[in-house]
Tab-separated table of C-alpha atoms in Angstrom:
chain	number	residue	atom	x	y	z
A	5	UNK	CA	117.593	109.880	14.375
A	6	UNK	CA	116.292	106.891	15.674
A	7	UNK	CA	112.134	106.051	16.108
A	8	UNK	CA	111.438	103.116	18.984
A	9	UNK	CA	109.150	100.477	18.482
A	10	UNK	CA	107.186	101.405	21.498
A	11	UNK	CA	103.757	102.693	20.942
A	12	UNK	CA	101.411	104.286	23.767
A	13	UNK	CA	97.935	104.220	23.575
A	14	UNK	CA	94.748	104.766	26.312
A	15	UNK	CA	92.233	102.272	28.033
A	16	UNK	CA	89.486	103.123	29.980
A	17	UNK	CA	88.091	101.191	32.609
A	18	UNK	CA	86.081	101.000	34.997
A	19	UNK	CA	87.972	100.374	38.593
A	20	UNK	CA	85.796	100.843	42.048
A	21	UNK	CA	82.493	101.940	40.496
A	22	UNK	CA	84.376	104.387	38.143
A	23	UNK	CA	85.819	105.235	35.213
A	24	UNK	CA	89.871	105.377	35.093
A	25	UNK	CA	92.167	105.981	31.772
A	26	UNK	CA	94.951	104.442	31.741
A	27	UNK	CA	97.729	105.043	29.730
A	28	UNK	CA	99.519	101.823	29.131
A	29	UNK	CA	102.902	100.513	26.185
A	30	UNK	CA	103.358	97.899	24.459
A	31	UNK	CA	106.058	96.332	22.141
A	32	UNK	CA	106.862	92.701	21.013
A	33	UNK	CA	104.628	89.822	19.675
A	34	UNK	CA	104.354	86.678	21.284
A	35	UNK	CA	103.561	85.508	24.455
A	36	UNK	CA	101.942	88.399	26.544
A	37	UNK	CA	104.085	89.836	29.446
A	38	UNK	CA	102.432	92.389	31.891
A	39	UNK	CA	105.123	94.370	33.723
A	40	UNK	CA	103.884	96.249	36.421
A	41	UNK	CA	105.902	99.593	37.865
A	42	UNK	CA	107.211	99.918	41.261
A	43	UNK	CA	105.852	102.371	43.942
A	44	UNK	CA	106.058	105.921	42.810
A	45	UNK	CA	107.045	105.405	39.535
A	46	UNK	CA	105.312	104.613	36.410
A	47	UNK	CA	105.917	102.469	32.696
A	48	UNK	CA	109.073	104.197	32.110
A	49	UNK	CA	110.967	101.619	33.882
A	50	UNK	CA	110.230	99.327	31.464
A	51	UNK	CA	111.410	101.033	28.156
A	52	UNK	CA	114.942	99.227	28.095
A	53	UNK	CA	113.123	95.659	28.079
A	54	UNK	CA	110.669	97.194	25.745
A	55	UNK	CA	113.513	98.100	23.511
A	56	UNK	CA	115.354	94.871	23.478
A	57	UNK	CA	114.706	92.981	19.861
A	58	UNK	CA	116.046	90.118	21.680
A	59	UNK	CA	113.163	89.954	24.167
A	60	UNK	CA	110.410	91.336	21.857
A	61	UNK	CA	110.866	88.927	19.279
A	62	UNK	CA	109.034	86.597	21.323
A	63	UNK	CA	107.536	88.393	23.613
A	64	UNK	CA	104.365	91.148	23.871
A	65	UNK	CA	105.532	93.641	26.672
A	66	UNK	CA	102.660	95.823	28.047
A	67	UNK	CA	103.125	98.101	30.612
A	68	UNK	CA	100.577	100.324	32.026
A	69	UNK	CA	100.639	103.562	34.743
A	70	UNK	CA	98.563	102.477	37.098
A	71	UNK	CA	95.899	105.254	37.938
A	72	UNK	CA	97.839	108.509	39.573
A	73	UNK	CA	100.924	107.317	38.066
A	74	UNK	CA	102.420	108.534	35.312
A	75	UNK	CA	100.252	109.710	32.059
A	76	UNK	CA	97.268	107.927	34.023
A	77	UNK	CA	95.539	110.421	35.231
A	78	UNK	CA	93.775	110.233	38.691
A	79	UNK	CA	89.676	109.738	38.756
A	80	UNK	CA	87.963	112.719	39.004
A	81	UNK	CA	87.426	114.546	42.170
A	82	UNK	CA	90.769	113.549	43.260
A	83	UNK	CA	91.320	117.107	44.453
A	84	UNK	CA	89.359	116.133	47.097
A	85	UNK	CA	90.583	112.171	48.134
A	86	UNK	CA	93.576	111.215	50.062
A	87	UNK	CA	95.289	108.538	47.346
A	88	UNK	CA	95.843	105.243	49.751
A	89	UNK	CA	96.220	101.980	47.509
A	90	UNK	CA	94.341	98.956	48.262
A	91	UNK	CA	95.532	95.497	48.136
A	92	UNK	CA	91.475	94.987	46.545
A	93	UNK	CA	92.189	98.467	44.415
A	94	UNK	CA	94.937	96.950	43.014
A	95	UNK	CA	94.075	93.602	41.712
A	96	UNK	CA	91.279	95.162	40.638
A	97	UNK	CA	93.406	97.116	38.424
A	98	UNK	CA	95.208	94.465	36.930
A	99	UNK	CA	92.622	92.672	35.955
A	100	UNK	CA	90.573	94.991	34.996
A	101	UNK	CA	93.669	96.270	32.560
A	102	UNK	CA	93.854	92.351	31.539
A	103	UNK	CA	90.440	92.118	30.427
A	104	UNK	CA	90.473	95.355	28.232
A	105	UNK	CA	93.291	94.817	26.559
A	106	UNK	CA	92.254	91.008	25.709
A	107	UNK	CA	94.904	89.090	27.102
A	108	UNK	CA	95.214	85.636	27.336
A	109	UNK	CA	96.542	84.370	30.332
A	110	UNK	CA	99.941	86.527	30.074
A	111	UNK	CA	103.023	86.730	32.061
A	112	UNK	CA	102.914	88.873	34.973
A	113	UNK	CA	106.266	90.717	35.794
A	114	UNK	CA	105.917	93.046	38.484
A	115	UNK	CA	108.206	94.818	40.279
A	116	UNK	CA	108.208	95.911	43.915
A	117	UNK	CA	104.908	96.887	45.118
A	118	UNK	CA	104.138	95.291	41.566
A	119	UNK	CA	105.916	91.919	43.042
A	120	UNK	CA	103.781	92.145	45.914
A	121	UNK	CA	100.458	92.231	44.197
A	122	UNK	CA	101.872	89.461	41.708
A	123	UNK	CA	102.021	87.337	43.922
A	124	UNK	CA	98.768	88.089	45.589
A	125	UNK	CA	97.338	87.515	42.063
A	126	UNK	CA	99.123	84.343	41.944
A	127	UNK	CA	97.330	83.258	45.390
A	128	UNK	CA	93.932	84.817	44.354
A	129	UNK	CA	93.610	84.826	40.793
A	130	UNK	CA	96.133	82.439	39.009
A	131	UNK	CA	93.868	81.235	36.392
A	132	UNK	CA	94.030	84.917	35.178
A	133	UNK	CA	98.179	84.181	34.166
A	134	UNK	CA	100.368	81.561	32.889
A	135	UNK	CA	103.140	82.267	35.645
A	136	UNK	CA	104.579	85.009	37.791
A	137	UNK	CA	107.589	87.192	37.772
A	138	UNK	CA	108.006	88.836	41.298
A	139	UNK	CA	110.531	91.157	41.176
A	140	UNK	CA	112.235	92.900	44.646
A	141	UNK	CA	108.998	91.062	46.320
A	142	UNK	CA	108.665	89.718	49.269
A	143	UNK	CA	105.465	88.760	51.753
A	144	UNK	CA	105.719	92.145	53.848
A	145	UNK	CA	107.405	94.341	55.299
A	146	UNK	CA	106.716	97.160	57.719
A	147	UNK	CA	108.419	100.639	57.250
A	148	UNK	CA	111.792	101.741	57.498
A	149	UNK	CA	110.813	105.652	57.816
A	150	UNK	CA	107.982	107.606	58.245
A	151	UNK	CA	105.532	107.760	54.861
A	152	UNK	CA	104.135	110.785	55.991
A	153	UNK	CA	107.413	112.321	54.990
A	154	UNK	CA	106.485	111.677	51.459
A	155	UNK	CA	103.378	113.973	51.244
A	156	UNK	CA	103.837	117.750	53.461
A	157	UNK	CA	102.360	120.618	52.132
A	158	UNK	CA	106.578	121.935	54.253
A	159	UNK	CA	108.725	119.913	51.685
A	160	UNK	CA	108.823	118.614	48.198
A	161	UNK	CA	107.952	114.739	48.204
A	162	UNK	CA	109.502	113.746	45.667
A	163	UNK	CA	113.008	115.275	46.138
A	164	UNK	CA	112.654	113.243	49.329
A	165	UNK	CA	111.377	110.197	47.759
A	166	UNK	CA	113.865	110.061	45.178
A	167	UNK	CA	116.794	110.869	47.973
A	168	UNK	CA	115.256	108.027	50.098
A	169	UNK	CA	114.877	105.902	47.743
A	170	UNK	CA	118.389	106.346	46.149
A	171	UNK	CA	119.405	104.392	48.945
A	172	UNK	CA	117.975	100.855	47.071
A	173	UNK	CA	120.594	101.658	44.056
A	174	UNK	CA	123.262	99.841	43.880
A	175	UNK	CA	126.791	101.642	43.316
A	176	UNK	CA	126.894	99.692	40.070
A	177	UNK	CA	124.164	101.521	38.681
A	178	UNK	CA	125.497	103.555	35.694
A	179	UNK	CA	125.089	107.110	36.380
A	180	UNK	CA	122.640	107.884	33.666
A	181	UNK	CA	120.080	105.422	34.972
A	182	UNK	CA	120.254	105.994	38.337
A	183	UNK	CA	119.127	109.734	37.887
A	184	UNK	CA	116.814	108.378	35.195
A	185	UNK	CA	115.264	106.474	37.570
A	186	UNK	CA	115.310	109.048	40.264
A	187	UNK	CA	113.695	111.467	37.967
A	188	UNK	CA	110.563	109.439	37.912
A	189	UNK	CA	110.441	109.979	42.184
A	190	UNK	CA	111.168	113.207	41.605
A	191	UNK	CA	107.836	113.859	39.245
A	192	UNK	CA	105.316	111.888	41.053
A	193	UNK	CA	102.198	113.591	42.019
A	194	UNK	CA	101.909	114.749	45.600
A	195	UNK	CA	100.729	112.047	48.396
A	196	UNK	CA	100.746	109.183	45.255
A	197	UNK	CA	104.254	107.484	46.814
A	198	UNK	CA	102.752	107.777	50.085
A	199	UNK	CA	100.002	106.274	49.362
A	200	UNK	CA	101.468	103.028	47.424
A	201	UNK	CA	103.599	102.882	49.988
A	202	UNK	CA	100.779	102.464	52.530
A	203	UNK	CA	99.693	99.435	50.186
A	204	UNK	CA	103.187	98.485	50.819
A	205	UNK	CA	104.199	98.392	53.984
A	206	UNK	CA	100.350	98.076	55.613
A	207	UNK	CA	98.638	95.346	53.758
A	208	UNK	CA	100.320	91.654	55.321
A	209	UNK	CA	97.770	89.923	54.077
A	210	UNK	CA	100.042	87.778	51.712
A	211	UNK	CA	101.448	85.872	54.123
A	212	UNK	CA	98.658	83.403	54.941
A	213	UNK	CA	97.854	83.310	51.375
A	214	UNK	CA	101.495	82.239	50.026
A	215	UNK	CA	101.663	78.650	50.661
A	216	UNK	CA	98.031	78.777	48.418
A	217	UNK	CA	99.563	79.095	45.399
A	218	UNK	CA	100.081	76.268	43.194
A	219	UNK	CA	103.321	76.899	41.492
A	220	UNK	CA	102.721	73.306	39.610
A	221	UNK	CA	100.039	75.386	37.616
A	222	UNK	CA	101.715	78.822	37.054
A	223	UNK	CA	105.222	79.358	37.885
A	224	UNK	CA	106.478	81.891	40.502
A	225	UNK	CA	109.785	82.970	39.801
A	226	UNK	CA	111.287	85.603	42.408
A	227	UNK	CA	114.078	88.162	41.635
A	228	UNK	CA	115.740	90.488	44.028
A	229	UNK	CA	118.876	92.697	44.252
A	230	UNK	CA	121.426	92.621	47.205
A	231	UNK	CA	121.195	96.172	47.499
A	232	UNK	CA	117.769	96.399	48.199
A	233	UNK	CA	117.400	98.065	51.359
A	234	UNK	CA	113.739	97.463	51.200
A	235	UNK	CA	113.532	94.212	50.287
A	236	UNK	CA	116.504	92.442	50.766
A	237	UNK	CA	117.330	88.869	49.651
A	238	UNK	CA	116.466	87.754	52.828
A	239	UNK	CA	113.248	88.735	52.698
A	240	UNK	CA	112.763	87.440	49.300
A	241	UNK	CA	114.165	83.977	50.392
A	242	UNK	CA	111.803	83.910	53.523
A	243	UNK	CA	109.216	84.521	50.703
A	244	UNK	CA	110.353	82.351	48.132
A	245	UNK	CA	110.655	79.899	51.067
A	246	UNK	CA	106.731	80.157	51.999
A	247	UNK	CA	105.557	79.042	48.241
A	248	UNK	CA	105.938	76.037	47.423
A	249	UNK	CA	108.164	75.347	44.231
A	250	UNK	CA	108.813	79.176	44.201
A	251	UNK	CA	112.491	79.596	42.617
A	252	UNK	CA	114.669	82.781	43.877
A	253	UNK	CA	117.640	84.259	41.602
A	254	UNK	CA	119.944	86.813	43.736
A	255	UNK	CA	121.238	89.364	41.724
A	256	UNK	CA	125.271	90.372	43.461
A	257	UNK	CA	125.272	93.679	41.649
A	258	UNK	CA	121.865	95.209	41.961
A	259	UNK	CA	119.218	97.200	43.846
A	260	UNK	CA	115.730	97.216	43.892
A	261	UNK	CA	114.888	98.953	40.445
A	262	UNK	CA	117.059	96.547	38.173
A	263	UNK	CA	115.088	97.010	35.633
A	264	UNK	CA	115.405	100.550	35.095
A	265	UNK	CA	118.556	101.404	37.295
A	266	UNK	CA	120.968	98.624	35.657
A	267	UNK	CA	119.000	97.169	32.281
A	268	UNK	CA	122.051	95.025	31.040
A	269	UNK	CA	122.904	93.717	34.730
A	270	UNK	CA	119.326	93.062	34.713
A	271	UNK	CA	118.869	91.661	31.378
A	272	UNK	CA	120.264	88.115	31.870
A	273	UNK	CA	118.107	87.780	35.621
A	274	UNK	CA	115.069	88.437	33.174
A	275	UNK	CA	115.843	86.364	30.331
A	276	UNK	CA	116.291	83.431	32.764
A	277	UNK	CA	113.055	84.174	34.851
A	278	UNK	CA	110.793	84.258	31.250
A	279	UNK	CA	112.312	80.741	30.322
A	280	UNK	CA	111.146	79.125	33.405
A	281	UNK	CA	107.513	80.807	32.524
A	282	UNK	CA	105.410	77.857	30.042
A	283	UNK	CA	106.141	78.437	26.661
A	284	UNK	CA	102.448	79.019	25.364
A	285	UNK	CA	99.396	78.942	27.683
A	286	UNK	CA	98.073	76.063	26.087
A	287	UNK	CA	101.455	74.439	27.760
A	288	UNK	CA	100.221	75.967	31.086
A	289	UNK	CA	96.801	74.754	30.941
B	247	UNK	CA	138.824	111.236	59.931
B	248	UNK	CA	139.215	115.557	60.298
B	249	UNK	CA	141.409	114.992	57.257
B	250	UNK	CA	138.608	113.853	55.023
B	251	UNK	CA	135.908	115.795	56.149
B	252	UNK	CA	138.565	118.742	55.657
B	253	UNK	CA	138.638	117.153	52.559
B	254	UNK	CA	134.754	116.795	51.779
B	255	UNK	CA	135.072	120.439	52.591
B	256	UNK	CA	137.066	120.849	50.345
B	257	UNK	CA	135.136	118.918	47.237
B	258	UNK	CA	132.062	120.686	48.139
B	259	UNK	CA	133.432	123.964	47.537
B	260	UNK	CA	134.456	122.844	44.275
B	261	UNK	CA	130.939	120.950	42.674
B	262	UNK	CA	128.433	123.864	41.999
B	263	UNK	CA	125.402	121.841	41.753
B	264	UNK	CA	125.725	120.710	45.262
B	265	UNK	CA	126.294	124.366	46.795
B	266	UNK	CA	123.334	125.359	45.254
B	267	UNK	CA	120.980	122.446	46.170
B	268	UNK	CA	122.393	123.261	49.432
B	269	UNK	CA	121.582	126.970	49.409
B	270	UNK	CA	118.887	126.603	52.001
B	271	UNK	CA	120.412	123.990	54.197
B	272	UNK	CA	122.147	126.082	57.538
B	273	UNK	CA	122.678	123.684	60.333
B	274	UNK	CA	125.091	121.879	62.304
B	275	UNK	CA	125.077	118.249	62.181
B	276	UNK	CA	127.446	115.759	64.281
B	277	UNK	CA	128.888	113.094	62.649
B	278	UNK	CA	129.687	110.625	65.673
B	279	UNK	CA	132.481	108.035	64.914
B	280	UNK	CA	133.232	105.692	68.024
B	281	UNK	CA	131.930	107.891	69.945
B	282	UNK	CA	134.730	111.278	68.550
B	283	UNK	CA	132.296	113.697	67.667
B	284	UNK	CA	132.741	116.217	64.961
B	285	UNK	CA	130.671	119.208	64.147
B	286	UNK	CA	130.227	120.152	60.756
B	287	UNK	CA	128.443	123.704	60.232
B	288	UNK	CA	126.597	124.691	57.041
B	289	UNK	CA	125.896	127.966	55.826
B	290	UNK	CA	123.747	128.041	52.832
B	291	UNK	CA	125.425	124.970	51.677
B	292	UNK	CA	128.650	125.860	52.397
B	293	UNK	CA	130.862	123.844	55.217
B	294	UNK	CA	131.800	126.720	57.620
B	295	UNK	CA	133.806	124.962	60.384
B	296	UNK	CA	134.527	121.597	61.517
B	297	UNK	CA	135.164	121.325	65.298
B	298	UNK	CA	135.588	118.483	66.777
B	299	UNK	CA	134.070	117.267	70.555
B	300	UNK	CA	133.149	116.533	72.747
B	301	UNK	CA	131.162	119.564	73.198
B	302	UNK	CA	128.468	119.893	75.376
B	303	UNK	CA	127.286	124.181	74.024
B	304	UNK	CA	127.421	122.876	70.206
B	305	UNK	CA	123.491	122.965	69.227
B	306	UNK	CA	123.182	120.144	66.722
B	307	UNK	CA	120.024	119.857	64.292
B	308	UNK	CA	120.422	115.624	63.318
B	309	UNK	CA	123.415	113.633	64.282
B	310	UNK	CA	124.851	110.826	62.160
B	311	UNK	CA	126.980	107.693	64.119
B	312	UNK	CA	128.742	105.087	62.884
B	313	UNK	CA	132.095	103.036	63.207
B	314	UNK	CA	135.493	103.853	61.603
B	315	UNK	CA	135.494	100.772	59.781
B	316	UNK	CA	132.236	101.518	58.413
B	317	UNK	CA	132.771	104.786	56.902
B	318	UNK	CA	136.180	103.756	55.306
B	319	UNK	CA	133.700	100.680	54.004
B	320	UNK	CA	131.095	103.739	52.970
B	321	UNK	CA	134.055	105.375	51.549
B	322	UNK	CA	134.888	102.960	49.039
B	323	UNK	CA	133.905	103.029	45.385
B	324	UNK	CA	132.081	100.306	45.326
B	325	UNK	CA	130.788	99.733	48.839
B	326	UNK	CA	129.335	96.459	50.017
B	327	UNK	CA	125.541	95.930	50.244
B	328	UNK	CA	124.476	98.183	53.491
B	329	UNK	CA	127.342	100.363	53.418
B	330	UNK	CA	126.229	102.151	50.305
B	331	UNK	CA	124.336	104.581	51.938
B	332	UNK	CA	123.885	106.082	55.447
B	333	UNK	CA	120.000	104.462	55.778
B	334	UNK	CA	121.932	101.032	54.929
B	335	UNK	CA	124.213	102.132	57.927
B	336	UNK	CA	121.052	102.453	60.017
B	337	UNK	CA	119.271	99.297	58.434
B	338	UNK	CA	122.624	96.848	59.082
B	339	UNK	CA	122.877	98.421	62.548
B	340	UNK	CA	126.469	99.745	61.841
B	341	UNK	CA	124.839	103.352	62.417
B	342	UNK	CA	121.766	105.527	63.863
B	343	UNK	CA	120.449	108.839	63.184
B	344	UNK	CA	119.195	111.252	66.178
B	345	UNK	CA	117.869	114.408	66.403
B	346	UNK	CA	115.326	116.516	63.559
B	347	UNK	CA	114.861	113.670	61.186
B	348	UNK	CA	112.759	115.479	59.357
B	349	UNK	CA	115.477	118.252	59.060
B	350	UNK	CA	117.186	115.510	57.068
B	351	UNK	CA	115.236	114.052	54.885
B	352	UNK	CA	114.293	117.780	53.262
B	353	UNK	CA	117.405	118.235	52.718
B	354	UNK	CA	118.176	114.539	52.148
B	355	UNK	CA	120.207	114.513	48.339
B	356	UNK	CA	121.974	117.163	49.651
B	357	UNK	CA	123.078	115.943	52.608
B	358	UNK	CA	124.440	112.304	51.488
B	359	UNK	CA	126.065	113.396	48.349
B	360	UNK	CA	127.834	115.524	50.426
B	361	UNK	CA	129.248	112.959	52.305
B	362	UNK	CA	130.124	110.693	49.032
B	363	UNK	CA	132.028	113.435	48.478
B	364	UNK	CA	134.778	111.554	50.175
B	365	UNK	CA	133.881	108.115	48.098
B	366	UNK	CA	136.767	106.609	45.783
B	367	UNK	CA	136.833	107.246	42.484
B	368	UNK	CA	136.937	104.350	40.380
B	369	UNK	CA	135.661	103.711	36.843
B	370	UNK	CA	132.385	102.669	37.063
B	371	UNK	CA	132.088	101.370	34.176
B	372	UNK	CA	130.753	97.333	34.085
């Protein structure tokens, strides 16, 4: 038998004019790290990190399901909205999640369509953070497939999103935690991938604001996987490329869920990106 | 190449869990390699027939087509960035996918761990 040190609790905030509860976890003590889930997926990706006693010694990981996602549930009268995430929606979000759990200028790790809006926080918001992990980010990129395929009243979304999406895993994935991750496709709530995904591979509006940020002042550290199909290291490089004093770390062996699909490739990659982060935010300031 | 998709044919008849997420999937698809077609026909997630082209009466619902080299490179156990997966194919313009898309990606899983059923077996383990 075997209890984890994670514990779950519920915030509510309020996000466009209305109240949203939001499940979020957190383990560690230290200096705050916000880890923010991928597209379609929700807080579960972060349990390995959350279980390391190597990382949480000296580190606070929170990680929250954004609203649809996960145990967050969606605001009421969603029976009735089409879910399409907003660049504005999203930041929003974070901060608002920020401010009501107290944190001081933490790390923010995000992965995905959680790297993308890192790094718009970074260009809009860095005072908010002490530096930025952007993980499988990049400035933009349009869509490989159809997104529409992702919400049909014909089909069952996520058995497609997780098959589609299978295709960012690298073969070096162990078994277990590629289905593990899969699984997480495979629950999300009708139209919710679809419509991070329109976030995703709509919004550009990064690019102008990348050579903004002032990595002098918060780091920006970016991580990606060579098997990411969706954002590839050349994306990330054009990216990392665009901000000035961004670093890049390639990872040979990995996709674009390393945190969840390979935790001990990914471990190192992560370890590496928190010690370029400033040790205490009174260091940042 | 008939050999191993005899030989997929083979495999599939053998893993369960893939004839029965397959149970609804009855279609013919053409898997194009250097421009030698092959049809493979599915009956309720069984392979039925393999014929091979060029045929111009063969009713196809999505067509697959590559190289040579890259399937044997899809093949492998641990294939190289791109060739782990037939969108890769597409997305490193070493393949292209015609036809009823949509066909394909509802029946998606099924369809491409059907054709790893030809993939190397090689312990995995880091």
């Amino acid at each position: 038998m075997s209890i984890e040190p994670i514990t779950g609790r519920y915030l509510t905030v309020e996000i466009e004019g209305a109240p949203r509860r939001i499940y979020f976890e957190e383990a560690g003590q230290g200096r705050p790290v916000v880890c923010l889930h991928t597209a379609g997926a929700d807080t579960r990706q972060w349990r390995h990190l959350m279980n390391d006693a190597g990382i949480t010694a000296s580190h606070r990981l929170i990680a929250f399901d954004m609203p649809w996602h996960g145990k967050s549930l969606p605001p009421e009268g969603f029976e009735t909205q089409e879910y399409l995430l907003t660049t504005e929606a999203y930041i929003e979000t974070v901060l608002a999640v920020i401010d009501g759990l107290g944190l001081d200028r933490p790390v923010l790790a995000g992965c995905s369509m959680g790297g993308r809006i890192a790094l718009q926080l970074a260009a809009l918001h860095a005072d908010k953070f002490s530096g930025f992990i952007a993980i499988e980010a990049s400035d933009f990129q349009p869509a490989w497939y159809d997104i529409d395929w992702f919400h049909r009243p014909d089909a069952h979304g996520g058995e497609m999103g997780a098959a589609l999406v299978s295709a960012n895993i690298s073969p070096y994935a162990p078994d277990a935690e590629r289905w593990n991750t899969l699984w997480m496709f495979m629950q999300s709530g009708p139209g919710v991938f679809r419509g991070d995904l329109s976030f995703y591979t709509r919004d550009d509006s990064l690019i102008p604001r990348l050579p903004t940020i002032n990595t002098a002042k918060t780091p920006v550290h970016i991580i990606v996987g060579a098997y990411d199909l969706t954002c590839t290291p050349e994306d990330a490089a054009r990216t990392a490329k665009a901000i000035p004093g961004a670093t890049l770390a390639v990872m040979d062996e990995l996709g674009h869920f390393p945190m969840s699909e390979h935790p001990e490739g990914f471990r190192p990659f992560f370890v590496e990106a928190l010690e370029k982060m400033p040790k205490s935010t009174s260091a940042a300031a | 190449m008939l050999d191993t998709f005899k030989q997929i044919q083979t495999s599939l008849e053998a893993t369960p869990h893939l004839l029965r997420l397959g149970r609804l999937f009855s279609e013919t698809v053409l898997i194009d390699v250097d421009g030698a077609e092959y049809y493979l026909t599915f009956e309720k997630g069984r392979i039925v027939s393999i014929a091979e082209g060029p045929s111009r009466k063969t009713p196809w619902r999505f067509a697959l087509r590559t190289d040579a080299e890259a399937l044997d490179k899809f093949w492998q156990a641990r294939p190289e960035p791109g060739f782990h997966d037939i969108f890769g194919l597409v997305k490193i313009g070493r393949g292209r996918i015609d036809g009823d898309i949509l066909s394909l990606v509802k029946n998606l899983r099924f369809f491409k761990d059907v054709l790893t059923l030809a993939r190397a077996k090689e312990e995995l383990a880091a």
